Amino acid sequence: MKEYSHTYFLTAGECDAESRMPMPLIVSRLIEVATEHANAWGVGYSRLKESGQAWVLSRISVEMMEYPHVNEEYAITTWVESYNRHFSERNFVITAGGEEVGYARSVWMVIDTARRTLCDISQLSYISENVSERRSPMTPITRLTPVSARRSESYTFGYIDVDSNRHVNSVSYIKLLMNKWSLDFYDRHRIARLEMAYIKECLCGMTVNVLIDDSNPLDCTAEIEAGGTGYCRARIVFAESEYRAGLNDCNSNNNN
Amino acid sequence: MKEYSHTYFLTAGECDAESRMPMPLIVSRLIEVATEHANAWGVGYSRLKESGQAWVLSRISVEMMEYPHVNEEYAITTWVESYNRHFSERNFVITAGGEEVGYARSVWMVIDTARRTLCDISQLSYISENVSERRSPMTPITRLTPVSARRSESYTFGYIDVDSNRHVNSVSYIKLLMNKWSLDFYDRHRIARLEMAYIKECLCGMTVNVLIDDSNPLDCTAEIEAGGTGYCRARIVFAESEYRAGLNDCNSNNNN
């Protein structure tokens, strides 16, 4: 099965302040669908684990033309588009209301969990057997360089930021970055493109600096760093998008 | 339909550092199932909204004997157990592996959204017609009084904490409180009982003090306050619970 799809329903309680599907939930769902696809092959995780190896997300980029809205069904389809000795590229399309509303590209690698080194994946037959011919129309991932911060704030990762891998969750970095813009800004803009580069894993209790370069307010870069080491870099491209209360209002908690 | 159930699957990426179902996800699911039940009646929200009213969560208490684990199915069943002029009590049971693993009790009220006053719900026929005979075996909700803090820390709510109601999400308060204990503590304890009392809604950008009384380290109380006003109170009862790496390990992100 070279392509895998999962259909979801966007509940009221999941929506953001503008009643859209929030970007952190989009990325959670992409990772979930990738995991399900690998589980469906019945090989990926357990075979790697026996040999002390694990798949790690290295890059993810998401482009949303439109966001699924409350009480709407949306589907995510994924496939592996290419791979080489060290990296595998898994791409996605997000559909809602019969339309393609978003795309994503992700890059994964296999590490030796004890030695923390990159493994050669060219010998993994289940990848070569499952590479799809499908080509994503999305603009390729760009290279993210260190950020010259125009503003900076510190943050200490807590228990809630950590997942079962015992380090900060890929999605927690996105939430941390998104919190650096105001509700008022999000009422007038939506994220058109998000690019994340994961360099090194943060741990629970660690204090980091969040550096933002918003000299171009619609095309910003960001970095999460501590002690001169970059842990994660991002690019966030915003598009104008007016929120009108009531028009696309949703009803989380307004129940009995 | 006096009882309503929804079955879910706990994915790897949803698990906490101890590979359990996290308490914030449990409360999200309880609110979701409550919303679905009200939607299934086809009346609750839209009828209220036309008259400028909304359901608001006032209290929620959760008691977990065991937590659903990764790749396990769990179900949540809900019913309205009683109501009076101002409050409706909706209760829940959580089952996994054919066993009852947790219970929850919640109290909801209807407010006039413009005037922010309590409404009389005794005339809402769809409630009286749907009150169940079922009785929850869970210990009733206790009264939470102001907290004498042994420790205190400030926090500013950001964009990610707010939902489509345009104020801080009920679950965000729980995440904020849970972050005040360390990963190490959670490796040795699980939450046996959580009680939340929502008093007043916080807004995005607001700075609050998180007050914790952990003089009894296994039965703590907490309060979120600003300028002398209590916005939310909590009681967290912990039970000892040893985390053993590998034994209940799960595999979020370890995919391709």
Coordinates of C-alpha atoms in Angstrom, one line a residue:
Chain A
M1 CA 0.0 0.0 0.0
K2 CA 2.0 3.0 -1.3
E3 CA -0.6 5.6 -0.3
Y4 CA -2.5 5.8 2.9
S5 CA -5.5 8.0 3.9
H6 CA -7.3 8.8 7.1
T7 CA -10.5 10.9 7.3
Y8 CA -11.1 13.0 10.4
F9 CA -13.9 15.2 11.7
L10 CA -12.9 18.7 13.1
T11 CA -14.8 19.1 16.4
A12 CA -15.8 22.5 17.9
G13 CA -13.4 22.1 20.8
E14 CA -10.4 21.5 18.5
C15 CA -10.8 24.9 16.7
D16 CA -8.6 28.0 17.2
A17 CA -9.8 31.5 18.1
E18 CA -10.8 32.1 14.5
S19 CA -12.7 28.8 14.3
R20 CA -10.1 27.3 12.0
M21 CA -8.2 24.0 12.3
P22 CA -5.1 25.1 14.3
M23 CA -1.6 24.5 12.8
P24 CA -0.4 22.4 15.8
L25 CA -3.3 20.0 15.3
I26 CA -2.5 19.8 11.5
V27 CA 1.0 18.8 12.3
S28 CA -0.1 16.2 15.0
R29 CA -2.4 14.7 12.4
L30 CA 0.4 14.5 9.8
I31 CA 2.6 12.7 12.2
E32 CA -0.2 10.4 13.2
V33 CA -1.0 9.5 9.6
A34 CA 2.7 8.8 8.9
T35 CA 2.8 6.5 11.9
E36 CA -0.3 4.7 10.8
H37 CA 1.0 4.2 7.3
A38 CA 4.3 2.7 8.6
N39 CA 2.3 0.5 11.1
A40 CA 0.1 -0.7 8.1
W41 CA 3.3 -2.1 6.5
G42 CA 3.7 -4.1 9.7
V43 CA 7.5 -3.6 9.7
G44 CA 8.8 -0.2 10.4
Y45 CA 8.9 0.5 14.1
S46 CA 9.3 -3.0 15.7
R47 CA 12.0 -4.2 13.4
L48 CA 14.0 -1.0 13.9
K49 CA 13.5 -1.1 17.6
E50 CA 15.0 -4.6 17.9
S51 CA 18.2 -3.2 16.4
G52 CA 18.2 -0.1 18.6
Q53 CA 17.1 2.3 15.9
A54 CA 14.3 4.8 15.6
W55 CA 12.7 7.1 13.0
V56 CA 13.1 10.8 13.8
L57 CA 11.3 13.7 12.1
S58 CA 14.0 16.1 10.7
R59 CA 12.0 18.6 8.6
I60 CA 8.3 19.4 8.1
S61 CA 6.7 22.0 5.9
V62 CA 3.0 22.7 5.6
E63 CA 1.2 25.0 3.1
M64 CA -2.4 25.7 3.6
M65 CA -4.5 27.4 0.9
E66 CA -7.6 27.1 3.2
Y67 CA -8.2 25.6 6.6
P68 CA -10.8 23.0 7.4
H69 CA -13.6 24.6 9.5
V70 CA -15.6 23.4 12.4
N71 CA -17.8 20.3 12.0
E72 CA -16.1 19.6 8.6
E73 CA -14.6 16.3 7.5
Y74 CA -11.1 16.4 6.2
A75 CA -8.8 13.7 4.9
I76 CA -5.0 13.4 4.9
T77 CA -3.3 11.2 2.3
T78 CA 0.4 10.3 2.6
W79 CA 3.1 8.6 0.5
V80 CA 6.9 8.2 0.4
E81 CA 8.2 10.1 -2.6
S82 CA 11.9 9.4 -2.4
Y83 CA 14.7 8.3 -0.2
N84 CA 18.5 8.1 -0.1
R85 CA 21.1 6.6 2.3
H86 CA 20.1 8.9 5.1
F87 CA 16.7 10.5 4.5
S88 CA 13.3 9.5 3.4
E89 CA 10.8 12.1 2.1
R90 CA 7.2 11.6 3.0
N91 CA 4.6 13.9 1.5
F92 CA 1.0 14.7 2.2
V93 CA -2.2 16.2 0.8
I94 CA -5.0 17.5 2.9
T95 CA -8.5 17.6 1.4
A96 CA -11.8 19.1 2.7
G97 CA -15.1 19.5 1.0
G98 CA -13.7 17.7 -2.0
E99 CA -10.9 20.2 -2.6
E100 CA -7.2 20.0 -1.9
V101 CA -6.8 22.6 0.9
G102 CA -3.2 22.0 1.9
Y103 CA 0.1 20.2 1.3
A104 CA 2.9 19.0 3.5
R105 CA 6.4 17.7 2.9
S106 CA 8.5 15.9 5.6
V107 CA 11.9 14.4 5.9
W108 CA 12.7 11.5 8.2
M109 CA 15.9 9.8 9.2
V110 CA 16.8 6.7 11.3
I111 CA 19.1 7.1 14.3
D112 CA 20.9 4.6 16.4
T113 CA 19.2 5.4 19.7
A114 CA 22.2 4.5 21.9
R115 CA 25.0 6.2 19.8
R116 CA 22.7 9.0 18.5
T117 CA 24.2 8.6 15.0
L118 CA 22.5 8.5 11.6
C119 CA 21.9 5.0 10.1
D120 CA 22.0 3.9 6.5
I121 CA 18.4 3.3 5.3
S122 CA 19.3 2.3 1.8
Q123 CA 19.0 -1.4 2.9
L124 CA 15.5 -1.2 4.3
S125 CA 13.5 -3.1 1.6
Y126 CA 10.1 -2.0 2.9
I127 CA 11.0 1.5 1.9
S128 CA 12.1 0.8 -1.6
E129 CA 9.1 -1.5 -2.2
N130 CA 6.7 1.3 -1.1
V131 CA 8.1 4.4 -2.8
S132 CA 5.2 6.0 -4.7
E133 CA 5.3 7.6 -8.2
R134 CA 3.1 10.4 -6.9
R135 CA 4.7 13.9 -7.0
S136 CA 3.7 16.7 -4.6
P137 CA 2.9 20.0 -6.3
M138 CA 4.1 21.9 -3.2
T139 CA 7.1 24.2 -3.3
P140 CA 10.2 22.3 -1.9
I141 CA 11.4 22.8 1.6
T142 CA 13.9 25.7 1.8
R143 CA 17.1 25.8 3.8
L144 CA 16.8 27.6 7.1
T145 CA 19.8 29.5 8.4
P146 CA 20.5 30.9 11.9
V147 CA 18.2 33.8 12.8
S148 CA 19.2 37.5 13.6
A149 CA 16.6 38.1 16.2
R150 CA 14.6 41.4 16.3
R151 CA 12.9 40.1 19.4
S152 CA 13.7 37.3 21.9
E153 CA 12.0 35.8 24.9
S154 CA 12.9 32.9 27.2
Y155 CA 10.8 29.8 27.9
T156 CA 11.2 26.7 30.1
F157 CA 9.8 23.5 28.7
G158 CA 7.5 21.7 31.2
Y159 CA 6.0 18.3 31.6
I160 CA 3.2 19.0 29.2
D161 CA 5.7 19.7 26.4
V162 CA 7.2 16.2 26.6
D163 CA 5.8 13.1 24.9
S164 CA 6.5 9.3 25.2
N165 CA 9.9 9.7 23.6
R166 CA 10.9 11.5 26.8
H167 CA 11.9 14.7 25.0
V168 CA 10.0 17.8 23.8
N169 CA 7.3 17.0 21.2
S170 CA 7.7 18.2 17.6
V171 CA 4.4 20.0 18.0
S172 CA 5.3 21.8 21.2
Y173 CA 8.0 23.9 19.4
I174 CA 5.3 25.0 17.0
K175 CA 2.9 26.1 19.8
L176 CA 5.8 27.9 21.5
L177 CA 6.6 29.9 18.3
M178 CA 2.9 30.6 17.5
N179 CA 2.4 32.1 21.0
K180 CA 4.9 34.9 20.0
W181 CA 2.2 36.6 17.8
S182 CA -1.0 38.1 19.3
L183 CA -4.6 37.1 19.0
D184 CA -5.2 40.4 17.2
F185 CA -2.5 39.5 14.6
Y186 CA -4.1 36.1 14.0
D187 CA -7.5 37.7 13.6
R188 CA -6.0 39.5 10.6
H189 CA -3.7 36.8 9.3
R190 CA -3.5 33.1 8.8
I191 CA -0.4 30.9 8.4
A192 CA 0.0 30.3 4.7
R193 CA 3.3 28.3 5.0
L194 CA 5.2 26.9 8.0
E195 CA 8.6 25.3 7.7
M196 CA 10.2 23.5 10.7
A197 CA 13.8 22.2 10.9
Y198 CA 14.4 20.0 14.0
I199 CA 18.2 20.1 14.8
K200 CA 18.5 18.7 18.3
E201 CA 16.0 17.6 20.9
C202 CA 15.1 19.7 23.9
L203 CA 14.4 18.1 27.3
C204 CA 11.8 18.8 30.0
G205 CA 13.0 21.6 32.4
M206 CA 15.3 23.2 29.8
T207 CA 15.2 27.0 29.4
V208 CA 15.5 28.2 25.8
N209 CA 15.5 31.5 24.0
V210 CA 12.9 32.0 21.3
L211 CA 14.4 34.3 18.6
I212 CA 12.1 36.0 16.1
D213 CA 13.1 37.9 13.0
D214 CA 9.9 39.6 11.8
S215 CA 11.6 42.4 9.9
N216 CA 9.3 41.3 7.0
P217 CA 6.1 40.9 9.1
L218 CA 4.6 38.5 6.5
D219 CA 7.6 36.2 6.1
C220 CA 9.3 35.6 9.5
T221 CA 12.0 33.3 10.6
A222 CA 12.5 32.0 14.2
E223 CA 15.0 29.9 16.1
I224 CA 14.9 28.1 19.5
E225 CA 18.3 28.2 21.0
A226 CA 20.1 27.6 24.3
G227 CA 23.8 28.3 25.1
G228 CA 24.6 29.2 21.5
T229 CA 23.2 25.9 20.1
G230 CA 20.2 26.0 17.7
Y231 CA 17.7 23.3 18.6
C232 CA 15.0 24.2 16.0
R233 CA 14.5 26.7 13.2
A234 CA 11.3 27.9 11.6
R235 CA 9.9 30.0 8.8
I236 CA 6.4 31.3 9.1
V237 CA 4.7 32.9 6.0
F238 CA 1.5 34.8 6.8
A239 CA -1.3 35.8 4.5
E240 CA -4.0 38.4 5.2
S241 CA -7.2 36.9 6.4
E242 CA -10.0 38.8 8.2
Y243 CA -11.8 37.2 11.1
R244 CA -15.4 38.2 11.5
A245 CA -17.0 37.2 14.8
G246 CA -20.2 35.3 14.4
L247 CA -19.7 34.5 10.7
N248 CA -17.4 31.5 11.3
D249 CA -18.2 31.2 14.9
C250 CA -18.1 27.7 16.5
N251 CA -19.4 26.2 19.7
S252 CA -16.9 24.5 21.9
N253 CA -18.1 24.1 25.4
N254 CA -21.5 25.6 24.5
N255 CA -23.2 22.3 25.2
N256 CA -24.8 20.5 28.1
Chain B
M1 CA -31.2 9.0 23.7
K2 CA -30.4 9.4 27.4
E3 CA -26.9 7.9 27.1
Y4 CA -24.3 8.5 24.5
S5 CA -21.0 6.7 23.8
H6 CA -18.0 7.4 21.7
T7 CA -15.1 4.9 21.1
Y8 CA -11.6 6.3 20.5
F9 CA -8.2 4.8 19.8
L10 CA -5.2 6.2 21.8
T11 CA -2.4 6.9 19.3
A12 CA 1.3 6.8 20.1
G13 CA 1.7 10.6 19.5
E14 CA -1.1 11.4 22.0
C15 CA 0.6 9.7 25.0
D16 CA 2.4 11.4 27.8
A17 CA 6.0 10.8 29.0
E18 CA 4.9 7.7 30.8
S19 CA 3.0 6.4 27.8
R20 CA -0.3 6.9 29.5
M21 CA -3.3 8.9 28.2
P22 CA -2.6 12.4 29.4
M23 CA -5.2 14.1 31.7
P24 CA -5.6 17.1 29.4
L25 CA -6.6 14.8 26.5
I26 CA -9.1 13.0 28.8
V27 CA -10.8 16.3 29.7
S28 CA -10.8 17.3 26.0
R29 CA -12.6 14.0 25.1
L30 CA -15.1 14.4 27.9
I31 CA -16.1 17.9 26.6
E32 CA -16.2 16.6 23.1
V33 CA -18.5 13.7 24.0
A34 CA -20.8 16.1 26.0
T35 CA -21.0 18.3 22.9
E36 CA -21.7 15.4 20.6
H37 CA -24.5 14.2 23.0
A38 CA -26.1 17.6 23.0
N39 CA -25.7 17.9 19.2
A40 CA -27.4 14.4 18.9
W41 CA -30.5 15.9 20.6
G42 CA -30.4 18.5 17.8
V43 CA -31.5 21.3 20.0
G44 CA -29.0 22.5 22.6
Y45 CA -26.6 24.9 21.1
S46 CA -28.4 26.5 18.1
R47 CA -31.7 27.1 20.1
L48 CA -29.7 28.7 22.9
K49 CA -27.6 30.8 20.6
E50 CA -30.7 32.3 18.9
S51 CA -31.7 33.6 22.3
G52 CA -28.1 34.9 23.1
Q53 CA -27.3 32.1 25.6
A54 CA -24.5 29.6 25.9
W55 CA -23.7 26.5 27.9
V56 CA -20.6 27.0 30.1
L57 CA -18.6 24.4 32.0
S58 CA -18.6 25.3 35.7
R59 CA -17.0 22.2 37.4
I60 CA -15.3 19.0 36.2
S61 CA -13.9 16.2 38.3
V62 CA -12.1 13.1 37.0
E63 CA -11.1 10.0 38.8
M64 CA -8.8 7.5 37.1
M65 CA -8.2 4.0 38.5
E66 CA -6.2 3.1 35.5
Y67 CA -5.2 5.0 32.3
P68 CA -5.8 3.8 28.8
H69 CA -2.5 2.9 27.2
V70 CA -1.0 3.3 23.7
N71 CA -2.7 1.7 20.8
E72 CA -5.7 0.8 23.1
E73 CA -9.4 1.5 22.4
Y74 CA -11.3 3.3 25.0
A75 CA -14.9 4.5 25.2
I76 CA -16.6 7.4 27.0
T77 CA -20.3 7.1 27.9
T78 CA -22.2 10.2 29.2
W79 CA -25.6 11.0 30.6
V80 CA -27.3 13.9 32.4
E81 CA -28.0 12.7 36.0
S82 CA -29.8 15.7 37.4
Y83 CA -30.5 19.4 36.9
N84 CA -32.1 22.3 38.7
R85 CA -32.9 25.9 37.9
H86 CA -29.3 26.9 37.3
F87 CA -27.1 23.8 36.9
S88 CA -27.1 20.5 35.0
E89 CA -25.0 17.6 36.2
R90 CA -23.5 15.5 33.4
N91 CA -21.6 12.3 34.4
F92 CA -19.3 10.0 32.5
V93 CA -17.7 6.6 32.6
I94 CA -14.5 5.7 30.8
T95 CA -13.9 2.1 29.8
A96 CA -10.9 0.3 28.3
G97 CA -10.2 -3.4 27.8
G98 CA -13.8 -4.1 28.9
E99 CA -13.2 -2.5 32.3
E100 CA -14.4 0.7 33.9
V101 CA -11.1 2.6 34.3
G102 CA -12.3 6.1 35.2
Y103 CA -15.3 8.3 36.1
A104 CA -16.0 12.0 35.7
R105 CA -18.7 14.4 37.0
S106 CA -19.3 17.8 35.4
V107 CA -21.6 20.7 36.2
W108 CA -22.8 23.1 33.4
M109 CA -24.8 26.3 33.5
V110 CA -26.4 28.5 30.9
I111 CA -25.3 32.2 30.7
D112 CA -26.7 35.1 28.9
T113 CA -23.7 35.9 26.7
A114 CA -24.4 39.7 26.5
R115 CA -25.3 40.3 30.1
R116 CA -23.0 37.5 31.5
T117 CA -25.8 36.4 33.9
L118 CA -27.0 32.9 34.9
C119 CA -30.2 31.8 33.1
D120 CA -33.0 29.6 34.3
I121 CA -32.7 26.2 32.7
S122 CA -35.7 24.6 34.4
Q123 CA -37.9 25.4 31.3
L124 CA -35.6 23.6 28.8
S125 CA -37.8 20.6 27.9
Y126 CA -35.0 18.7 26.2
I127 CA -33.1 18.4 29.4
S128 CA -36.1 17.1 31.5
E129 CA -36.9 14.6 28.7
N130 CA -33.3 13.3 28.7
V131 CA -32.4 13.0 32.4
S132 CA -31.1 9.5 32.9
E133 CA -31.8 7.1 35.9
R134 CA -28.2 6.1 35.8
R135 CA -26.2 6.9 39.0
S136 CA -22.4 7.5 38.9
P137 CA -20.5 5.6 41.6
M138 CA -17.9 8.3 41.8
T139 CA -17.3 10.4 45.0
P140 CA -19.2 13.7 44.6
I141 CA -17.4 16.9 43.6
T142 CA -16.0 18.7 46.7
R143 CA -16.1 22.4 47.4
L144 CA -12.8 24.1 46.6
T145 CA -11.8 27.1 48.8
P146 CA -9.1 29.8 48.2
V147 CA -5.6 28.4 48.3
S148 CA -2.8 29.4 50.8
A149 CA 0.1 29.1 48.4
R150 CA 3.3 27.3 49.4
R151 CA 4.7 28.2 46.0
S152 CA 3.6 30.6 43.3
E153 CA 4.7 31.4 39.7
S154 CA 3.3 33.8 37.1
Y155 CA 2.2 32.9 33.6
T156 CA 0.9 34.9 30.6
F157 CA -1.7 33.2 28.5
G158 CA -0.9 33.2 24.8
Y159 CA -2.7 32.6 21.5
I160 CA -2.4 28.8 21.7
D161 CA -4.3 28.8 25.1
V162 CA -7.5 30.4 23.5
D163 CA -10.2 28.5 21.7
S164 CA -13.1 29.5 19.4
N165 CA -15.0 31.0 22.4
R166 CA -12.2 33.7 22.4
H167 CA -11.2 33.0 26.0
V168 CA -8.8 30.6 27.6
N169 CA -9.7 26.9 27.0
S170 CA -10.9 24.8 30.0
V171 CA -8.1 22.4 29.2
S172 CA -5.3 25.1 29.1
Y173 CA -5.8 25.7 32.8
I174 CA -5.2 22.0 33.5
K175 CA -2.0 22.0 31.3
L176 CA -0.7 25.1 33.1
L177 CA -1.3 23.5 36.6
M178 CA 0.2 20.1 35.6
N179 CA 3.4 21.9 34.4
K180 CA 4.1 22.9 38.0
W181 CA 5.2 19.3 38.8
S182 CA 8.4 17.8 37.3
L183 CA 8.8 14.9 34.9
D184 CA 10.6 13.0 37.7
F185 CA 7.5 13.4 40.0
Y186 CA 5.2 12.1 37.2
D187 CA 7.5 9.2 36.7
R188 CA 6.7 8.2 40.3
H189 CA 3.0 9.3 40.5
R190 CA -0.2 9.4 38.5
I191 CA -3.2 11.7 38.9
A192 CA -5.8 9.6 40.8
R193 CA -8.3 12.5 41.0
L194 CA -8.5 15.9 39.5
E195 CA -11.1 18.5 40.4
M196 CA -11.5 21.8 38.5
A197 CA -13.8 24.7 39.5
Y198 CA -14.0 27.4 36.7
I199 CA -14.9 30.7 38.3
K200 CA -14.2 33.4 35.7
E201 CA -12.7 33.2 32.2
C202 CA -9.1 34.4 31.5
L203 CA -8.3 36.1 28.2
C204 CA -5.4 35.9 25.8
G205 CA -2.5 38.1 27.0
M206 CA -3.5 38.1 30.6
T207 CA -0.8 37.4 33.3
V208 CA -1.9 35.2 36.2
N209 CA -0.4 33.8 39.3
V210 CA -0.4 30.0 39.7
L211 CA -0.7 29.3 43.5
I212 CA 0.0 25.8 44.7
D213 CA -0.5 24.3 48.1
D214 CA 1.4 21.0 48.2
S215 CA 1.8 20.8 52.0
N216 CA 0.3 17.3 51.5
P217 CA 2.3 16.2 48.5
L218 CA -0.3 13.6 47.5
D219 CA -3.4 15.9 47.9
C220 CA -2.7 19.3 46.5
T221 CA -4.8 22.4 45.9
A222 CA -4.1 25.1 43.4
E223 CA -5.6 28.4 42.3
I224 CA -5.1 30.7 39.2
E225 CA -5.6 34.3 40.3
A226 CA -4.9 37.8 39.1
G227 CA -5.3 41.0 41.1
G228 CA -6.9 39.2 44.0
T229 CA -9.6 37.6 41.9
G230 CA -9.7 33.7 41.7
Y231 CA -10.3 32.6 38.1
C232 CA -10.0 28.9 38.6
R233 CA -9.4 26.4 41.5
A234 CA -8.2 22.9 41.5
R235 CA -7.5 19.8 43.6
I236 CA -5.0 17.2 42.4
V237 CA -4.8 13.9 44.2
F238 CA -1.8 11.8 43.3
A239 CA -1.2 8.1 43.7
E240 CA 2.1 6.3 43.6
S241 CA 2.9 4.7 40.2
E242 CA 6.3 3.6 39.1
Y243 CA 7.3 4.3 35.4
R244 CA 9.6 1.7 34.0
A245 CA 11.2 2.7 30.7
G246 CA 10.7 0.2 27.9
L247 CA 8.0 -1.8 29.7
N248 CA 5.2 0.5 28.7
D249 CA 7.2 2.4 26.1
C250 CA 5.4 3.7 23.1
N251 CA 6.5 4.9 19.7
S252 CA 5.3 8.4 18.7
N253 CA 7.3 9.8 15.8
N254 CA 9.2 6.5 15.4
N255 CA 7.9 6.0 12.0
N256 CA 8.6 6.8 8.4

